[in-house]
Coordinates of C-alpha atoms and ligand atoms in Angstrom, one line a residue:
M1 CA 2.5 12.8 10.7
S2 CA 4.8 15.4 11.3
S3 CA 8.2 17.6 10.2
I4 CA 11.1 15.5 12.4
S5 CA 11.4 12.1 10.7
L6 CA 10.5 8.6 11.6
S7 CA 13.9 7.7 12.2
E8 CA 14.5 10.6 13.9
Y9 CA 11.2 9.1 16.8
A10 CA 13.6 6.1 17.5
Q11 CA 16.9 8.0 18.2
R12 CA 14.8 9.8 21.3
R13 CA 13.3 5.8 22.2
Q14 CA 16.7 4.9 22.4
Q15 CA 19.1 7.4 23.5
L16 CA 15.9 7.4 26.6
M17 CA 15.9 3.1 26.6
Q18 CA 19.8 3.7 27.0
R19 CA 19.4 5.5 30.3
M20 CA 16.7 3.4 32.2
T21 CA 18.0 0.9 33.9
P22 CA 18.2 -3.1 33.3
N23 CA 14.9 -4.8 33.4
S24 CA 12.5 -1.3 33.6
I25 CA 9.3 0.2 31.9
A26 CA 8.5 3.3 31.0
I27 CA 5.0 4.2 30.7
L28 CA 4.1 7.6 29.3
P29 CA -0.1 7.9 29.0
A30 CA -1.0 10.3 26.2
A31 CA -2.4 13.6 27.2
P32 CA -6.8 13.2 28.4
V33 CA -9.3 15.2 27.1
S34 CA -10.8 18.4 28.1
T35 CA -14.3 18.7 28.4
R36 CA -15.2 22.7 27.7
N37 CA -18.9 22.3 28.2
N38 CA -21.2 19.9 27.9
S39 CA -20.3 18.0 24.9
V40 CA -17.9 20.3 23.9
E41 CA -14.4 19.3 24.0
Y42 CA -11.1 21.7 23.8
P43 CA -8.8 21.0 20.2
Y44 CA -6.7 18.1 21.3
R45 CA -3.3 18.6 22.3
Q46 CA -1.2 16.1 22.8
H47 CA 1.3 15.7 25.8
S48 CA 4.8 17.3 24.8
D49 CA 7.0 14.0 26.4
F50 CA 4.5 11.6 24.4
F51 CA 5.7 13.4 21.2
Y52 CA 8.6 14.0 22.1
L53 CA 8.5 9.8 21.9
S54 CA 6.0 8.8 19.2
G55 CA 4.9 11.3 17.0
F56 CA 2.0 10.3 18.1
A57 CA -1.0 12.7 18.3
E58 CA -4.3 11.3 18.8
P59 CA -5.9 10.9 23.0
E60 CA -6.4 7.8 24.7
A61 CA -3.7 6.2 24.0
V62 CA 0.1 4.7 26.3
L63 CA 3.4 4.0 25.6
V64 CA 6.0 1.5 26.6
L65 CA 9.2 1.7 26.6
I66 CA 11.0 -1.9 27.6
P67 CA 14.2 -2.0 26.7
K68 CA 16.5 -5.0 25.5
R69 CA 12.7 -6.6 25.3
E70 CA 12.4 -9.8 22.7
H71 CA 9.4 -9.2 21.4
G72 CA 10.0 -5.7 21.1
E73 CA 10.7 -2.4 22.5
F74 CA 8.3 0.6 21.1
I75 CA 4.3 -0.6 22.5
I76 CA 1.3 1.7 21.9
F77 CA -2.6 1.1 23.5
C78 CA -3.9 3.2 21.0
R79 CA -7.8 3.3 19.8
E80 CA -9.2 0.5 17.8
R81 CA -10.4 1.3 14.0
N82 CA -13.8 2.0 14.5
P83 CA -16.4 2.9 10.9
E84 CA -19.2 4.8 12.4
R85 CA -16.6 6.4 15.3
E86 CA -14.2 7.3 12.8
L87 CA -17.1 8.8 10.5
W88 CA -18.0 11.2 14.0
D89 CA -14.5 12.1 15.0
G90 CA -12.2 11.6 12.1
L91 CA -9.4 9.1 11.3
R92 CA -7.9 6.8 14.1
A93 CA -4.5 5.3 13.3
G94 CA -5.7 1.5 14.8
Q95 CA -3.1 -0.9 15.7
D96 CA -2.1 -1.7 12.2
G97 CA -1.1 1.8 11.9
A98 CA 0.4 3.0 15.1
V99 CA 2.9 -0.2 14.0
A100 CA 3.2 1.2 10.1
N101 CA 2.8 4.4 11.1
Y102 CA 4.9 5.0 13.7
Q103 CA 7.0 2.3 13.7
A104 CA 6.1 0.1 17.1
D105 CA 7.2 -3.2 17.3
D106 CA 3.8 -4.0 19.0
A107 CA 0.5 -2.2 19.4
F108 CA -2.8 -3.1 21.3
P109 CA -5.9 -1.6 21.6
I110 CA -6.3 0.8 24.4
N111 CA -9.5 -1.0 25.7
D112 CA -7.4 -4.4 26.5
I113 CA -5.3 -2.6 28.5
D114 CA -6.3 -3.3 31.9
D115 CA -5.4 -7.5 30.6
I116 CA -2.2 -6.7 28.8
L117 CA -0.3 -3.7 30.6
P118 CA -0.4 -5.7 34.6
G119 CA 1.3 -8.2 32.3
L120 CA 4.1 -6.4 31.3
I121 CA 5.1 -4.6 34.4
E122 CA 5.0 -7.6 36.2
G123 CA 9.2 -8.9 37.2
R124 CA 10.4 -5.6 36.2
E125 CA 12.3 -4.2 39.2
R126 CA 11.8 -0.3 38.5
V127 CA 9.1 1.5 36.7
Y128 CA 10.1 4.4 34.9
Y129 CA 6.5 6.7 35.3
S130 CA 5.7 10.8 35.8
I131 CA 3.3 10.5 38.9
G132 CA 0.5 13.7 39.5
N133 CA 0.4 14.8 36.2
N134 CA -2.5 13.1 35.7
P135 CA -4.5 11.8 38.4
E136 CA -6.9 9.3 36.2
F137 CA -3.9 7.4 35.3
D138 CA -2.2 7.3 38.6
Q139 CA -6.1 5.7 39.7
H140 CA -5.5 3.1 36.6
M141 CA -1.6 2.5 37.8
M142 CA -2.6 1.9 41.6
E143 CA -4.8 -0.4 39.5
W144 CA -2.8 -2.0 38.1
L145 CA -0.1 -2.3 40.8
N146 CA -2.0 -3.9 43.1
S147 CA -3.4 -6.8 40.8
I148 CA -0.1 -7.6 40.0
R149 CA 0.5 -7.5 43.9
S150 CA -2.4 -9.9 44.6
K151 CA -1.1 -12.8 42.9
A152 CA 2.1 -12.3 44.7
R153 CA 0.9 -15.5 46.1
M154 CA 1.3 -17.3 42.7
G155 CA 4.7 -16.4 42.8
A156 CA 3.9 -12.5 40.4
Q157 CA 6.3 -9.8 41.3
P158 CA 5.6 -6.6 41.7
P159 CA 8.0 -3.8 41.0
K160 CA 10.2 -2.8 44.0
E161 CA 10.6 0.9 42.8
F162 CA 8.6 3.9 40.4
V163 CA 10.7 6.8 39.5
V164 CA 9.5 9.7 37.3
L165 CA 10.9 9.9 34.2
D166 CA 11.3 13.5 34.1
H167 CA 15.0 14.1 34.2
F168 CA 16.7 11.9 31.8
L169 CA 13.8 12.5 28.9
H170 CA 13.4 16.7 29.9
D171 CA 17.2 17.2 29.7
A172 CA 16.9 15.6 26.2
R173 CA 14.5 17.9 25.2
L174 CA 16.3 21.1 26.0
Y175 CA 18.7 20.1 22.8
K176 CA 17.4 20.0 19.8
S177 CA 18.1 19.0 16.6
P178 CA 18.4 20.4 13.3
A179 CA 14.9 19.0 11.9
E180 CA 14.0 20.9 14.8
I181 CA 15.2 24.0 14.7
A182 CA 13.7 24.2 11.4
T183 CA 11.0 23.2 12.2
M184 CA 11.3 25.9 15.0
Q185 CA 11.7 28.6 12.7
H186 CA 9.5 27.4 10.5
A187 CA 6.9 28.4 13.2
A188 CA 8.8 31.6 14.0
D189 CA 8.5 32.8 10.6
I190 CA 4.7 32.7 10.2
S191 CA 4.6 34.3 14.3
C192 CA 7.1 37.3 12.5
R193 CA 3.9 37.7 9.6
A194 CA 1.1 37.8 11.8
H195 CA 3.0 40.2 14.0
I196 CA 3.7 42.1 11.0
R197 CA 0.1 41.5 9.9
A198 CA -0.7 43.8 13.2
M199 CA 1.3 46.6 13.1
Q200 CA -0.4 47.0 9.5
T201 CA -3.3 46.6 10.4
A202 CA -3.5 49.0 13.5
K203 CA -5.4 51.6 13.8
P204 CA -7.0 54.1 16.7
G205 CA -10.7 53.0 17.4
L206 CA -10.4 49.9 15.9
H207 CA -10.4 46.8 19.3
E208 CA -7.9 44.6 20.6
Y209 CA -9.5 41.4 19.5
H210 CA -8.9 42.8 15.5
L211 CA -5.6 42.2 15.7
E212 CA -6.0 39.1 17.5
A213 CA -8.3 38.2 14.8
E214 CA -5.4 39.2 12.1
L215 CA -2.4 37.1 14.7
D216 CA -4.5 34.9 14.4
Y217 CA -5.4 34.9 10.6
E218 CA -1.4 34.5 9.5
F219 CA -1.5 30.7 12.2
R220 CA -4.0 29.6 11.0
K221 CA -3.3 31.0 7.2
G222 CA 0.4 29.5 7.4
G223 CA -0.6 26.3 8.1
A224 CA -0.4 26.5 12.2
R225 CA -3.4 24.6 14.5
L226 CA -3.6 26.0 17.4
P227 CA -1.3 29.0 19.0
A228 CA 1.2 28.2 20.9
Y229 CA -0.6 29.9 24.2
S230 CA -3.7 33.0 24.6
S231 CA -2.9 35.9 23.0
I232 CA -1.8 39.5 25.2
V233 CA -3.0 41.7 22.7
A234 CA -2.2 44.9 25.2
S235 CA -3.0 48.3 24.1
G236 CA -1.8 51.4 26.3
K237 CA -2.3 50.6 30.3
N238 CA -3.7 47.0 29.4
A239 CA 0.5 46.5 28.5
C240 CA 1.1 46.5 32.2
I241 CA -0.9 43.1 33.3
L242 CA 1.8 40.8 32.4
H243 CA -0.7 37.6 31.5
Y244 CA -3.8 40.4 30.3
T245 CA -5.9 38.4 27.5
E246 CA -9.3 39.8 27.7
N247 CA -8.7 41.7 24.2
N248 CA -11.5 43.3 24.5
A249 CA -10.3 47.0 24.5
A250 CA -10.4 49.9 22.1
L251 CA -7.3 51.1 20.6
Q252 CA -6.9 54.4 21.4
D253 CA -5.2 57.0 19.9
G254 CA -1.5 58.0 21.9
D255 CA -1.1 55.2 23.3
L256 CA 1.3 51.2 22.4
V257 CA 0.0 47.8 21.8
L258 CA 2.1 45.5 23.2
I259 CA 1.2 42.3 21.5
D260 CA 2.9 38.6 23.0
A261 CA 1.2 36.0 20.5
G262 CA 3.1 32.8 18.7
C263 CA 2.1 30.0 17.1
E264 CA 2.7 26.6 17.0
I265 CA 3.9 24.0 15.0
D266 CA 4.2 20.1 14.7
C267 CA 3.7 21.3 19.1
Y268 CA 6.9 23.2 18.6
A269 CA 5.7 26.4 20.0
S270 CA 7.3 30.1 19.2
D271 CA 6.5 32.7 21.5
I272 CA 7.2 36.8 20.2
T273 CA 6.4 40.1 21.7
R274 CA 6.6 43.2 19.7
T275 CA 5.0 46.7 21.1
F276 CA 4.2 49.1 18.7
P277 CA 2.0 52.8 18.6
V278 CA -1.7 52.9 18.0
N279 CA -2.0 55.6 15.8
G280 CA 2.4 54.2 14.5
R281 CA 4.2 57.1 16.1
F282 CA 5.6 56.4 19.5
S283 CA 5.5 59.8 21.7
P284 CA 9.3 61.0 23.9
E285 CA 8.3 58.5 26.8
Q286 CA 7.6 55.6 24.7
K287 CA 10.4 56.2 21.8
A288 CA 12.7 56.8 25.5
I289 CA 11.2 53.6 27.5
Y290 CA 11.3 51.7 24.3
E291 CA 15.0 52.8 23.9
I292 CA 16.0 51.0 27.4
V293 CA 14.2 47.4 26.3
L294 CA 15.0 47.6 23.1
K295 CA 19.0 47.9 24.4
A296 CA 18.2 45.3 27.5
N297 CA 17.0 42.9 24.4
L298 CA 20.5 43.9 22.0
E299 CA 23.1 43.4 24.6
A300 CA 21.2 39.8 25.6
M301 CA 22.1 39.0 22.9
N302 CA 25.6 39.1 23.8
Y303 CA 25.4 36.9 27.1
I304 CA 23.6 33.7 25.2
S305 CA 26.6 31.3 23.7
P306 CA 28.8 28.5 25.3
K307 CA 30.1 31.0 27.8
H308 CA 28.0 32.2 29.4
C309 CA 25.7 30.5 32.1
W310 CA 22.0 30.8 32.1
N311 CA 21.0 33.5 34.5
D312 CA 24.1 35.6 32.5
A313 CA 21.4 37.2 30.1
H314 CA 19.4 38.2 32.7
D315 CA 21.5 39.6 34.5
A316 CA 22.5 41.8 31.3
T317 CA 19.5 42.9 30.5
V318 CA 18.7 44.0 34.2
R319 CA 22.3 45.8 34.5
V320 CA 20.8 47.8 31.3
I321 CA 16.7 48.3 32.3
T322 CA 18.6 49.8 35.6
A323 CA 20.3 51.5 34.6
G324 CA 18.0 53.2 31.9
L325 CA 16.1 54.5 34.0
L326 CA 18.1 56.2 36.9
E327 CA 18.8 58.0 33.6
L328 CA 15.1 59.0 33.2
G329 CA 15.4 60.4 37.0
L330 CA 12.7 57.4 37.2
L331 CA 15.0 55.4 39.8
Q332 CA 17.0 57.5 41.7
G333 CA 20.8 56.1 43.3
E334 CA 23.8 54.7 42.5
L335 CA 23.6 51.7 40.0
D336 CA 25.1 49.5 41.6
E337 CA 23.5 49.8 44.3
L338 CA 20.0 49.5 43.0
I339 CA 20.6 46.0 41.4
K340 CA 21.5 44.6 44.3
S341 CA 19.2 46.0 46.1
E342 CA 16.4 45.1 43.6
A343 CA 14.7 48.8 43.2
Y344 CA 14.3 47.6 39.2
K345 CA 11.5 45.2 39.9
P346 CA 8.9 47.1 40.3
F347 CA 9.6 48.0 36.7
Y348 CA 10.6 44.7 35.3
M349 CA 9.6 42.0 37.6
H350 CA 9.7 38.9 35.7
R351 CA 13.0 36.6 34.4
A352 CA 14.3 38.2 30.8
G353 CA 13.6 34.8 29.7
H354 CA 12.6 30.8 29.4
W355 CA 13.5 28.1 28.0
L356 CA 11.4 27.0 24.6
G357 CA 10.6 24.2 22.6
L358 CA 7.4 21.8 22.9
D359 CA 6.1 23.4 25.3
V360 CA 6.5 27.5 24.8
H361 CA 7.6 27.6 28.4
D362 CA 9.7 24.4 27.4
V363 CA 11.2 21.6 30.4
G364 CA 14.5 21.3 31.5
D365 CA 16.8 22.1 34.7
Y366 CA 17.9 26.0 34.9
K367 CA 20.5 24.8 37.0
I368 CA 23.0 22.3 37.8
N369 CA 24.2 21.4 41.5
G370 CA 22.9 24.4 43.0
Q371 CA 24.8 26.4 40.2
W372 CA 23.2 28.2 36.9
R373 CA 23.2 26.0 34.0
A374 CA 25.7 26.8 31.2
L375 CA 24.3 27.3 28.0
E376 CA 25.3 24.5 25.1
A377 CA 24.4 24.9 21.5
G378 CA 21.1 23.0 20.4
M379 CA 19.3 24.5 23.8
T380 CA 16.7 27.2 22.2
M381 CA 14.6 30.6 25.1
T382 CA 13.2 33.5 24.5
V383 CA 15.3 36.9 25.3
E384 CA 11.9 38.9 27.2
P385 CA 12.9 42.2 29.0
G386 CA 10.1 45.1 29.9
I387 CA 9.4 47.4 31.9
Y388 CA 6.0 48.0 32.7
I389 CA 5.1 51.2 34.9
A390 CA 2.0 50.5 36.4
A391 CA -0.9 53.9 36.3
D392 CA -0.9 54.4 39.2
N393 CA 2.4 54.5 40.3
L394 CA 2.3 58.2 41.8
D395 CA 6.4 58.1 43.1
V396 CA 7.2 58.5 38.7
A397 CA 6.2 62.2 37.1
E398 CA 2.7 61.4 35.2
Q399 CA 3.8 61.3 32.0
W400 CA 5.7 57.4 32.1
R401 CA 2.9 56.1 33.8
G402 CA 1.1 52.9 32.1
I403 CA 3.6 53.0 29.6
G404 CA 4.0 49.2 29.7
V405 CA 6.8 47.5 27.3
R406 CA 8.6 44.2 26.5
I407 CA 10.1 43.3 23.0
E408 CA 10.0 39.1 22.9
D409 CA 12.5 37.2 20.9
D410 CA 13.3 33.5 19.9
V411 CA 16.7 32.7 20.0
V412 CA 19.3 29.1 19.5
V413 CA 22.2 28.9 21.1
T414 CA 25.8 28.1 18.0
E415 CA 28.8 26.7 18.8
N416 CA 30.4 30.0 18.7
G417 CA 27.0 32.5 19.9
C418 CA 23.6 32.4 18.9
Q419 CA 21.2 32.8 16.2
V420 CA 17.9 34.6 16.3
L421 CA 15.0 33.0 15.1
T422 CA 12.5 36.0 15.0
N423 CA 14.4 38.5 13.1
A424 CA 12.3 38.8 10.8
V425 CA 10.0 41.1 12.8
P426 CA 11.4 45.1 12.9
K427 CA 12.0 45.6 16.1
T428 CA 13.8 48.7 16.2
I429 CA 11.5 52.6 16.1
E430 CA 13.0 53.1 13.7
D431 CA 12.0 50.1 11.4
I432 CA 8.5 49.6 12.8
E433 CA 7.9 53.3 12.4
A434 CA 8.6 52.9 8.6
L435 CA 6.4 49.6 8.5
M436 CA 3.5 51.9 10.3
A437 CA 3.8 54.9 8.1
A438 CA 3.7 51.7 4.2
A439 CA 0.7 50.0 6.1
Q440 CA -1.0 54.0 6.5
Q441 CA -0.4 55.0 3.1
A442 CA -1.0 51.6 1.7
G443 CA -4.5 52.2 3.1
A444 CA -4.7 56.0 2.7
Ligands
LIG501 N1 3.8 34.3 26.4 C1 4.8 33.9 27.8 C2 5.5 34.4 28.0 O1 6.6 34.8 27.2 O2 6.1 33.8 28.6
MN502 MN1 5.7 35.4 25.1
MN503 MN1 8.0 34.1 26.8

C-alpha cells in the first residue's frame, strides 16, 4: 500500500467524477508489462494516472469510474487469485482485495472484461478515455464499441462522444496535497543521501559506474524500488551530453562529474543534479562556471511564488547565465541584446525546470490560453540551470572547453514563496569541498 491514505484516493476520484458530464464513464487501463527479452520483463511500474486514482499497483487491470451509478461508481477489473501463479509471480489482490483494500465498489476478473465492460459502456453519452497511449487497449476499446454497435437493432445505444481525460486529471495532479509533498520530501531525502555518498566516494581512478553503484545503494537502502529515471553520471566532457547514461568512463583527476539522479517513492519522483570535482577541488575555470550556475539556481528561487508565472524563473536563469558568460568573455556584446538573440543557447539549451510529481517530467499545462501559467501553492517543480561548453567549441579559449555544470533542486510553491526539498545535499563550492575533504581524510 502507498503512503497516500485511502480517503485521499477516494477524494481524487470524487474530484474527477464531479467534472465528468452526466451519464458518462471513464476507463483507464493499467500500464502494460514490458518485455525486456525472451521471458524477462522490465520491473513493473503502474501508469501514473491509474495509480493516482487508486494506489493499485498490479498489471492487467482496468479502472472504471461511472459517476452516480447505483451499484457503485468505482469498478476495478483485475487478475483473479491463483495459487499457482502467485507461487511463481507474487501475491495478487484479487477481486476481494480490490474491494477490501482499495475501496472498489465492484471488482471483476480481468478475463471477464469482454463480457462486462461493453454493458457498462452501453447507453452512456460520453466515454472518457485517453486514446493513443496504449495501442493494444485502443484495439479492445474498438472491439467493445463495435460489439455495442452490432446490437443497435436490438436497442443498444453506443456512446456518442469519446473525450480524453487528460486535461481534468492532469490539472488535478499538478496541485500536490500535504501527503504527496511529504512523500516527495521522503524521496528527496533519500536522493540527497545518495548524492552525498557519491561525493564522498569519488576519486580519480574510479569509474562513473562506481558512483552509480553508490547512488543505487542509497536508493535501495532507503526503500526506493527504482530510480525515477536513468541515472546520469557524467564526468569531464560527458557532462555536455544532456542525457548521457553510459556511465562507464574513468574519473580523471582535474575533471568535474555531473550526477543527475533521483529515486522514486510510492511512484513519486525526486530529481537532483549536483556537479563536483573528481579530486575534491574545483579549478579556477570550473569555479567560475559553477558560481554562475549556482547564482542562477538561487536567483530562480526568488521567482517561484504565487506572485509569479511559470516562465519567470527560467527568464531569471537566462539573465544570470548570460551576464556571467559575458563577464567571463565567453560571450561578447550587450546583455539585453545577447538575451534577445538567445546568444546563451549554445551554452544553456534547456529549460530551467519542469513539473515534478508521479512522473519526473510531470503532467499539467505550462500555458493557459497562450499565457504562461501563474504559479499556485502546491505546484512542484525542478530548478535546474546549467552551462555546457562543448569540447569542440573553438569559439572559446581552450581552458573552458569540456566543462559542464548543472545544479538541480526540487521545489514546492507555498502561500508566500517556495520550499526547497533538496537542500540536504551541499551545493556551494565551500560546502562541497569541505564534504569531500572530510571524506578523503577519513579514508586516508
Ligand atoms: N533528469 C531529467 C531531468 O532533469 O529533467
Ligand atoms: Mn534531473
Ligand atoms: Mn529535471
